Amino acid sequence: MTKIVFIVSTLILSFMMTACNCDNNGSKGRKQDAMENIFARKSVRKYLPKPVEQEKTELLLKAGMAAPTGKNTQPWEFVVVTDRAVLDSMAAALPYAKMLKEAPMAIVVCGDVTKSSYWYIDCSAAAENILLAAEALGLGAVWTATYPYEDRMEIAKKYTGHPDHIASLCVIPVGYPAVPHTPKDKWDASKVHTGKW
Amino acid sequence: MTKIVFIVSTLILSFMMTACNCDNNGSKGRKQDAMENIFARKSVRKYLPKPVEQEKTELLLKAGMAAPTGKNTQPWEFVVVTDRAVLDSMAAALPYAKMLKEAPMAIVVCGDVTKSSYWYIDCSAAAENILLAAEALGLGAVWTATYPYEDRMEIAKKYTGHPDHIASLCVIPVGYPAVPHTPKDKWDASKVHTGKW
């Protein structure tokens, strides 16, 4: 009887583990609750010298392209930079992106200005999706703005080589966090206006 | 013996349901994987005549305020509209927000223009967080732009009564989806540029 109970228990456990996707550690199987993930996202500026897997890079880009866009124009374009020399040069040239010096890669989020006059709005939603996906995949990332700063946008253009009809919104360094980072609690009830202001 | 097997099975099932948070239906216990949630988000324009719980509304707003902002200025402000007459008036006045007529509530995402000259970027990240949180909570929502359209921003100002130093980015109707909606697959590998453009 004990044997039967054991077998039944094992079968149920196996079934439940599969059905619930409870593996929180594997790179593929990692599961992070969507709401918790939104609250856990933080700006990560210190990275391990470990490359970001191609599979995860693609998931970050897929997350970016899952954002909504006005009139479904999808004006976004993404440049993935992993060249050490280019990352170092951008770190030196961009005033608030020094952490690129440590990052194994960066995603430059761009928009096609001929496709949308408010490309930077659509691309902001895409950039936020990338940051959330990084958190979900056990990576760390941070939004370093190029838009609306002409000088920074020129620097991004120089190092990505994007054409004239493309503009960059931000450079997102991505890597495995080197140290623990804590999300900020920014909840402020005074910023909620119910009914009328 | 059968009884013992049944009891053991039930106990294990109960334990696993709790441990895995597999309850996808309860308002509190619902768990949605973060990556799946990003890919499952879609624009929902048809709603049931069922109010959005106060608890969920607060979670949506908390998600919004969990977004990153440049220099941590947090320039956002949110107006929660549930008044039927106001929602109907906005539906009539705004050209692409007719679904407000059905929605039990809307969140107007605003920014304080004195706090940031690029408030609309920060608020876009907040708006995307709200859309993702709606998906995670079993709700449906859609981004209807007011910025950068002066006329629509004026309409939002009229119905929310926000002061002059505040500007609205978008009106997000929220409700329980009345019909199934399918997310768009927008993945386009040609928009990824590896290394240099």
Coordinates of C-alpha atoms in Angstrom, one line a residue:
Chain A
M1 CA 0.0 0.0 0.0
T2 CA 2.8 2.4 0.9
K3 CA 4.3 1.7 -2.5
I4 CA 1.1 2.6 -4.2
V5 CA 0.8 5.8 -2.2
F6 CA 4.3 6.7 -3.1
I7 CA 3.8 6.0 -6.8
V8 CA 0.5 8.0 -6.9
S9 CA 2.2 10.9 -5.0
T10 CA 5.2 11.0 -7.3
L11 CA 2.9 10.9 -10.4
I12 CA 0.8 13.8 -9.0
L13 CA 3.9 15.8 -8.1
S14 CA 5.4 15.3 -11.5
F15 CA 2.2 16.4 -13.1
M16 CA 1.8 19.4 -11.0
M17 CA 5.4 20.5 -11.5
T18 CA 4.8 20.4 -15.2
A19 CA 1.4 22.0 -15.1
C20 CA 2.5 24.8 -12.8
N21 CA 5.9 25.5 -14.4
C22 CA 7.3 25.9 -10.9
D23 CA 11.0 25.8 -11.9
N24 CA 12.3 29.2 -10.9
N25 CA 15.9 28.6 -11.6
G26 CA 16.5 27.3 -15.1
S27 CA 17.3 29.9 -17.8
K28 CA 14.4 28.5 -19.9
G29 CA 12.1 27.4 -17.1
R30 CA 12.5 30.5 -14.9
K31 CA 9.1 31.9 -14.0
Q32 CA 8.5 35.2 -12.5
D33 CA 5.0 36.5 -11.7
A34 CA 4.0 39.4 -13.9
M35 CA 3.0 41.8 -11.2
E36 CA 5.9 40.9 -9.0
N37 CA 8.2 41.4 -11.9
I38 CA 6.9 44.9 -12.6
F39 CA 7.5 45.8 -8.9
A40 CA 10.9 44.0 -8.9
R41 CA 12.3 45.9 -11.9
K42 CA 15.2 48.2 -11.0
S43 CA 18.0 50.1 -12.8
V44 CA 21.0 47.8 -12.8
R45 CA 24.3 49.5 -13.4
K46 CA 26.9 46.8 -12.3
Y47 CA 27.3 43.7 -14.4
L48 CA 29.2 40.4 -14.3
P49 CA 31.7 39.8 -17.1
K50 CA 29.4 37.2 -18.5
P51 CA 27.8 37.4 -21.9
V52 CA 24.1 37.5 -22.4
E53 CA 22.9 34.4 -24.2
Q54 CA 21.6 34.8 -27.8
E55 CA 18.3 33.2 -26.7
K56 CA 17.8 35.8 -24.0
T57 CA 18.8 38.7 -26.3
E58 CA 16.1 37.6 -28.8
L59 CA 13.5 37.4 -26.0
L60 CA 14.4 41.0 -25.0
L61 CA 13.9 42.1 -28.5
K62 CA 10.7 40.1 -28.9
A63 CA 9.4 41.7 -25.7
G64 CA 10.3 45.1 -27.1
M65 CA 8.3 44.4 -30.3
A66 CA 5.3 43.2 -28.2
A67 CA 4.6 46.8 -27.1
P68 CA 1.6 48.7 -28.5
T69 CA 2.2 51.4 -31.1
G70 CA -0.1 54.2 -32.3
K71 CA -2.0 53.1 -35.4
N72 CA 0.1 49.9 -35.3
T73 CA 3.0 51.6 -37.2
Q74 CA 5.7 49.7 -35.2
P75 CA 8.3 52.4 -36.0
W76 CA 11.0 50.8 -33.9
E77 CA 14.4 49.5 -34.9
F78 CA 16.9 47.9 -32.5
V79 CA 20.7 47.8 -32.7
V80 CA 22.4 45.1 -30.6
V81 CA 25.9 46.1 -29.6
T82 CA 28.3 43.5 -28.2
D83 CA 31.6 44.8 -29.6
R84 CA 33.8 45.6 -26.5
A85 CA 35.5 48.6 -28.3
V86 CA 32.2 50.1 -29.4
L87 CA 30.7 49.7 -25.9
D88 CA 33.7 51.3 -24.4
S89 CA 33.7 54.2 -26.8
M90 CA 30.0 54.8 -26.1
A91 CA 30.7 54.7 -22.4
A92 CA 33.3 57.4 -22.8
A93 CA 31.2 59.6 -25.1
L94 CA 27.8 59.4 -23.4
P95 CA 27.5 61.4 -20.2
Y96 CA 25.2 59.1 -18.3
A97 CA 26.1 55.7 -19.7
K98 CA 29.5 55.0 -18.0
M99 CA 28.2 51.5 -17.0
L100 CA 28.5 50.5 -20.7
K101 CA 32.2 50.0 -19.8
E102 CA 31.2 46.9 -17.8
A103 CA 28.2 45.8 -19.8
P104 CA 28.5 42.7 -22.1
M105 CA 26.0 44.2 -24.4
A106 CA 23.6 47.0 -25.1
I107 CA 20.4 47.5 -27.0
V108 CA 20.0 50.8 -28.8
V109 CA 16.3 51.5 -29.1
C110 CA 15.6 53.5 -32.2
G111 CA 12.6 54.8 -34.2
D112 CA 11.9 55.5 -37.8
V113 CA 10.9 59.2 -37.9
T114 CA 9.3 58.7 -41.3
K115 CA 6.9 56.1 -39.9
S116 CA 5.6 58.1 -37.0
S117 CA 5.9 61.6 -35.7
Y118 CA 5.7 60.3 -32.2
W119 CA 8.0 57.3 -32.6
Y120 CA 9.6 58.2 -29.2
I121 CA 6.3 57.3 -27.4
D122 CA 6.0 53.9 -29.1
C123 CA 9.7 53.2 -28.5
S124 CA 9.3 54.2 -24.8
A125 CA 6.7 51.4 -24.4
A126 CA 9.1 49.0 -26.2
A127 CA 12.0 50.1 -24.0
E128 CA 10.0 49.5 -20.9
N129 CA 9.1 46.0 -22.1
I130 CA 12.8 45.3 -22.6
L131 CA 13.6 46.4 -19.1
L132 CA 10.8 44.3 -17.7
A133 CA 11.9 41.3 -19.8
A134 CA 15.5 41.7 -18.5
E135 CA 14.2 41.5 -14.9
A136 CA 12.2 38.5 -15.8
L137 CA 15.1 36.7 -17.4
G138 CA 17.4 37.3 -14.4
L139 CA 19.3 40.1 -16.2
G140 CA 19.8 43.7 -15.2
A141 CA 19.4 46.7 -17.4
V142 CA 19.0 50.5 -17.3
W143 CA 17.5 53.1 -19.5
T144 CA 20.1 55.7 -20.5
A145 CA 18.5 58.4 -22.6
T146 CA 19.7 59.7 -25.9
Y147 CA 16.4 61.4 -27.0
P148 CA 15.7 64.3 -26.7
Y149 CA 19.4 65.3 -26.4
E150 CA 20.8 66.1 -29.9
D151 CA 24.4 65.6 -28.8
R152 CA 23.7 62.1 -27.3
M153 CA 21.6 61.1 -30.3
E154 CA 24.6 62.1 -32.6
I155 CA 26.9 59.9 -30.5
A156 CA 24.5 56.9 -30.8
K157 CA 24.3 57.5 -34.5
K158 CA 28.1 57.6 -34.9
Y159 CA 28.6 54.2 -33.1
T160 CA 25.5 52.4 -34.4
G161 CA 25.8 53.8 -37.9
H162 CA 22.0 54.2 -38.2
P163 CA 20.7 56.1 -41.2
D164 CA 19.4 59.7 -41.2
H165 CA 15.7 58.8 -41.0
I166 CA 16.4 56.9 -37.8
A167 CA 16.6 58.5 -34.4
S168 CA 17.6 56.8 -31.1
L169 CA 15.6 57.0 -27.9
C170 CA 17.9 55.3 -25.5
V171 CA 20.8 53.0 -25.0
I172 CA 20.1 50.0 -22.7
P173 CA 23.1 48.3 -21.2
V174 CA 22.2 44.7 -20.3
G175 CA 24.1 42.1 -18.3
Y176 CA 23.9 39.8 -15.3
P177 CA 23.8 41.9 -12.1
A178 CA 27.1 41.9 -10.3
V179 CA 25.6 43.0 -7.0
P180 CA 22.1 42.9 -5.5
H181 CA 20.0 45.9 -6.5
T182 CA 16.8 47.0 -4.7
P183 CA 13.8 48.4 -6.5
K184 CA 12.7 51.9 -5.4
D185 CA 9.2 52.2 -3.8
K186 CA 7.8 55.1 -5.7
W187 CA 4.1 54.7 -4.6
D188 CA 2.7 58.1 -3.8
A189 CA -1.0 58.2 -3.2
S190 CA -1.1 62.0 -3.6
K191 CA -0.5 61.5 -7.3
V192 CA -3.8 59.7 -7.7
H193 CA -6.8 61.9 -8.4
T194 CA -10.1 60.2 -8.2
G195 CA -13.0 61.5 -10.2
K196 CA -11.9 65.1 -10.8
W197 CA -8.5 66.6 -10.0
Chain B
M1 CA -6.5 1.6 0.7
T2 CA -8.3 3.6 -2.1
K3 CA -9.4 6.0 0.6
I4 CA -5.9 6.6 1.8
V5 CA -4.6 7.1 -1.8
F6 CA -7.4 9.6 -2.3
I7 CA -6.6 11.5 0.9
V8 CA -2.9 11.6 0.2
S9 CA -3.6 12.7 -3.4
T10 CA -5.9 15.5 -2.2
L11 CA -3.4 16.7 0.4
I12 CA -0.6 16.8 -2.2
L13 CA -2.8 18.6 -4.7
S14 CA -3.8 21.2 -2.1
F15 CA -0.2 21.7 -1.1
M16 CA 1.0 22.1 -4.7
M17 CA -1.9 24.5 -5.6
T18 CA -0.8 26.7 -2.7
A19 CA 3.0 26.4 -3.3
C20 CA 2.7 27.0 -7.0
N21 CA 0.1 29.8 -6.8
C22 CA -1.7 28.1 -9.6
D23 CA -4.9 29.8 -9.0
N24 CA -5.4 31.8 -12.2
N25 CA -8.9 33.0 -11.4
G26 CA -8.9 34.5 -8.0
S27 CA -8.4 38.3 -7.9
K28 CA -5.5 37.9 -5.4
G29 CA -4.1 34.5 -6.2
R30 CA -3.9 34.9 -10.0
K31 CA -0.3 34.3 -11.2
Q32 CA 0.8 35.1 -14.7
D33 CA 4.4 34.6 -15.9
A34 CA 6.1 37.8 -16.6
M35 CA 7.4 37.0 -20.1
E36 CA 4.1 35.3 -21.1
N37 CA 2.3 38.4 -19.8
I38 CA 4.3 40.7 -22.0
F39 CA 3.5 38.6 -25.0
A40 CA -0.2 38.2 -24.0
R41 CA -0.9 41.9 -23.6
K42 CA -3.3 43.2 -26.3
S43 CA -5.5 46.2 -26.9
V44 CA -8.9 45.4 -25.4
R45 CA -11.7 47.6 -26.6
K46 CA -14.8 45.6 -25.5
Y47 CA -15.7 45.4 -21.8
L48 CA -18.2 43.7 -19.6
P49 CA -20.5 45.9 -17.5
K50 CA -18.6 45.0 -14.4
P51 CA -16.7 47.4 -12.2
V52 CA -13.0 47.2 -11.7
E53 CA -12.3 46.4 -8.0
Q54 CA -10.6 49.2 -6.0
E55 CA -7.8 46.7 -5.1
K56 CA -7.1 46.1 -8.8
T57 CA -7.3 49.8 -9.6
E58 CA -4.7 50.5 -7.0
L59 CA -2.4 47.7 -8.3
L60 CA -2.6 49.3 -11.8
L61 CA -1.6 52.7 -10.4
K62 CA 1.2 51.1 -8.3
A63 CA 2.4 49.3 -11.5
G64 CA 2.4 52.7 -13.3
M65 CA 4.5 54.3 -10.5
A66 CA 7.0 51.4 -10.6
A67 CA 8.3 52.6 -14.0
P68 CA 11.7 54.3 -14.3
T69 CA 11.9 58.0 -14.8
G70 CA 14.8 60.2 -16.0
K71 CA 16.7 61.5 -13.0
N72 CA 14.0 59.9 -10.8
T73 CA 11.8 63.0 -11.2
Q74 CA 8.6 60.8 -11.2
P75 CA 6.6 63.6 -13.1
W76 CA 3.5 61.5 -13.4
E77 CA 0.0 62.1 -12.1
F78 CA -3.0 59.8 -12.6
V79 CA -6.7 60.6 -12.8
V80 CA -9.1 57.7 -12.2
V81 CA -12.5 58.3 -13.8
T82 CA -15.4 56.1 -13.0
D83 CA -18.3 58.6 -13.4
R84 CA -20.5 57.2 -16.2
A85 CA -21.4 60.7 -17.5
V86 CA -17.8 61.8 -17.7
L87 CA -16.7 58.6 -19.4
D88 CA -19.5 59.0 -21.9
S89 CA -18.6 62.6 -22.6
M90 CA -15.0 61.7 -23.2
A91 CA -16.1 58.9 -25.5
A92 CA -18.1 61.4 -27.5
A93 CA -15.4 64.1 -27.6
L94 CA -12.2 62.0 -28.2
P95 CA -11.9 60.7 -31.7
Y96 CA -10.2 57.3 -30.9
A97 CA -11.7 56.6 -27.5
K98 CA -15.2 55.5 -28.3
M99 CA -14.8 52.4 -26.2
L100 CA -14.9 54.6 -23.1
K101 CA -18.7 54.4 -23.6
E102 CA -18.5 50.7 -22.5
A103 CA -15.6 51.0 -20.1
P104 CA -16.4 51.0 -16.3
M105 CA -13.3 53.2 -15.7
A106 CA -10.4 54.9 -17.2
I107 CA -7.0 56.1 -16.0
V108 CA -5.8 59.3 -17.5
V109 CA -2.0 59.3 -17.4
C110 CA -0.7 62.8 -17.0
G111 CA 2.7 64.5 -16.4
D112 CA 3.8 67.6 -14.6
V113 CA 5.6 69.7 -17.3
T114 CA 7.4 71.7 -14.6
K115 CA 9.1 68.6 -13.3
S116 CA 10.4 67.2 -16.5
S117 CA 10.7 68.5 -20.1
Y118 CA 10.4 64.9 -21.3
W119 CA 7.5 63.9 -18.9
Y120 CA 5.8 62.1 -21.9
I121 CA 8.7 59.6 -22.1
D122 CA 8.5 58.7 -18.4
C123 CA 4.7 58.6 -18.5
S124 CA 4.9 56.3 -21.6
A125 CA 6.8 53.8 -19.5
A126 CA 4.2 54.2 -16.7
A127 CA 1.4 53.7 -19.2
E128 CA 3.0 50.5 -20.6
N129 CA 3.3 49.2 -17.0
I130 CA -0.4 49.9 -16.5
L131 CA -1.4 48.0 -19.7
L132 CA 0.8 45.0 -18.6
A133 CA -0.6 45.0 -15.1
A134 CA -4.2 45.1 -16.6
E135 CA -3.3 41.9 -18.6
A136 CA -1.8 40.3 -15.5
L137 CA -4.9 41.0 -13.4
G138 CA -7.3 39.6 -16.0
L139 CA -8.4 43.0 -17.1
G140 CA -8.3 44.6 -20.6
A141 CA -7.1 48.0 -21.5
V142 CA -6.0 50.1 -24.4
W143 CA -3.8 53.2 -24.9
T144 CA -5.7 56.0 -26.5
A145 CA -3.4 58.9 -27.1
T146 CA -4.0 62.5 -26.1
Y147 CA -0.4 63.7 -26.4
P148 CA 0.9 65.1 -28.8
Y149 CA -2.6 66.3 -30.0
E150 CA -3.4 69.7 -28.6
D151 CA -7.2 69.2 -29.2
R152 CA -7.3 65.9 -27.4
M153 CA -5.2 67.1 -24.5
E154 CA -7.7 70.0 -24.1
I155 CA -10.6 67.5 -24.0
A156 CA -8.8 65.5 -21.3
K157 CA -8.1 68.7 -19.4
K158 CA -11.8 69.7 -19.6
Y159 CA -13.1 66.4 -18.2
T160 CA -10.4 65.7 -15.6
G161 CA -10.0 69.3 -14.5
H162 CA -6.2 69.1 -14.2
P163 CA -4.3 72.3 -13.7
D164 CA -2.3 74.2 -16.4
H165 CA 1.1 72.8 -15.5
I166 CA -0.2 69.2 -16.1
A167 CA -0.5 67.6 -19.5
S168 CA -2.1 64.3 -20.4
L169 CA -0.4 61.6 -22.4
C170 CA -3.2 59.2 -22.8
V171 CA -6.6 57.9 -21.6
I172 CA -6.6 54.2 -20.8
P173 CA -10.1 52.6 -20.6
V174 CA -10.0 49.6 -18.4
G175 CA -12.5 46.8 -17.8
Y176 CA -13.1 43.0 -17.9
P177 CA -12.8 41.9 -21.5
A178 CA -16.3 41.1 -23.0
V179 CA -14.9 39.0 -25.8
P180 CA -11.6 37.1 -26.4
H181 CA -8.8 39.3 -27.8
T182 CA -5.7 37.9 -29.5
P183 CA -2.3 39.6 -29.2
K184 CA -0.6 40.6 -32.4
D185 CA 2.6 38.8 -33.4
K186 CA 4.8 41.8 -34.3
W187 CA 8.2 40.1 -34.3
D188 CA 10.2 41.2 -37.3
A189 CA 13.8 40.1 -37.4
S190 CA 14.6 42.7 -40.1
K191 CA 14.2 45.4 -37.3
V192 CA 17.2 43.9 -35.4
H193 CA 20.6 45.2 -36.4
T194 CA 23.5 43.3 -34.9
G195 CA 26.7 45.1 -34.3
K196 CA 26.4 48.0 -36.8
W197 CA 23.3 49.0 -38.8

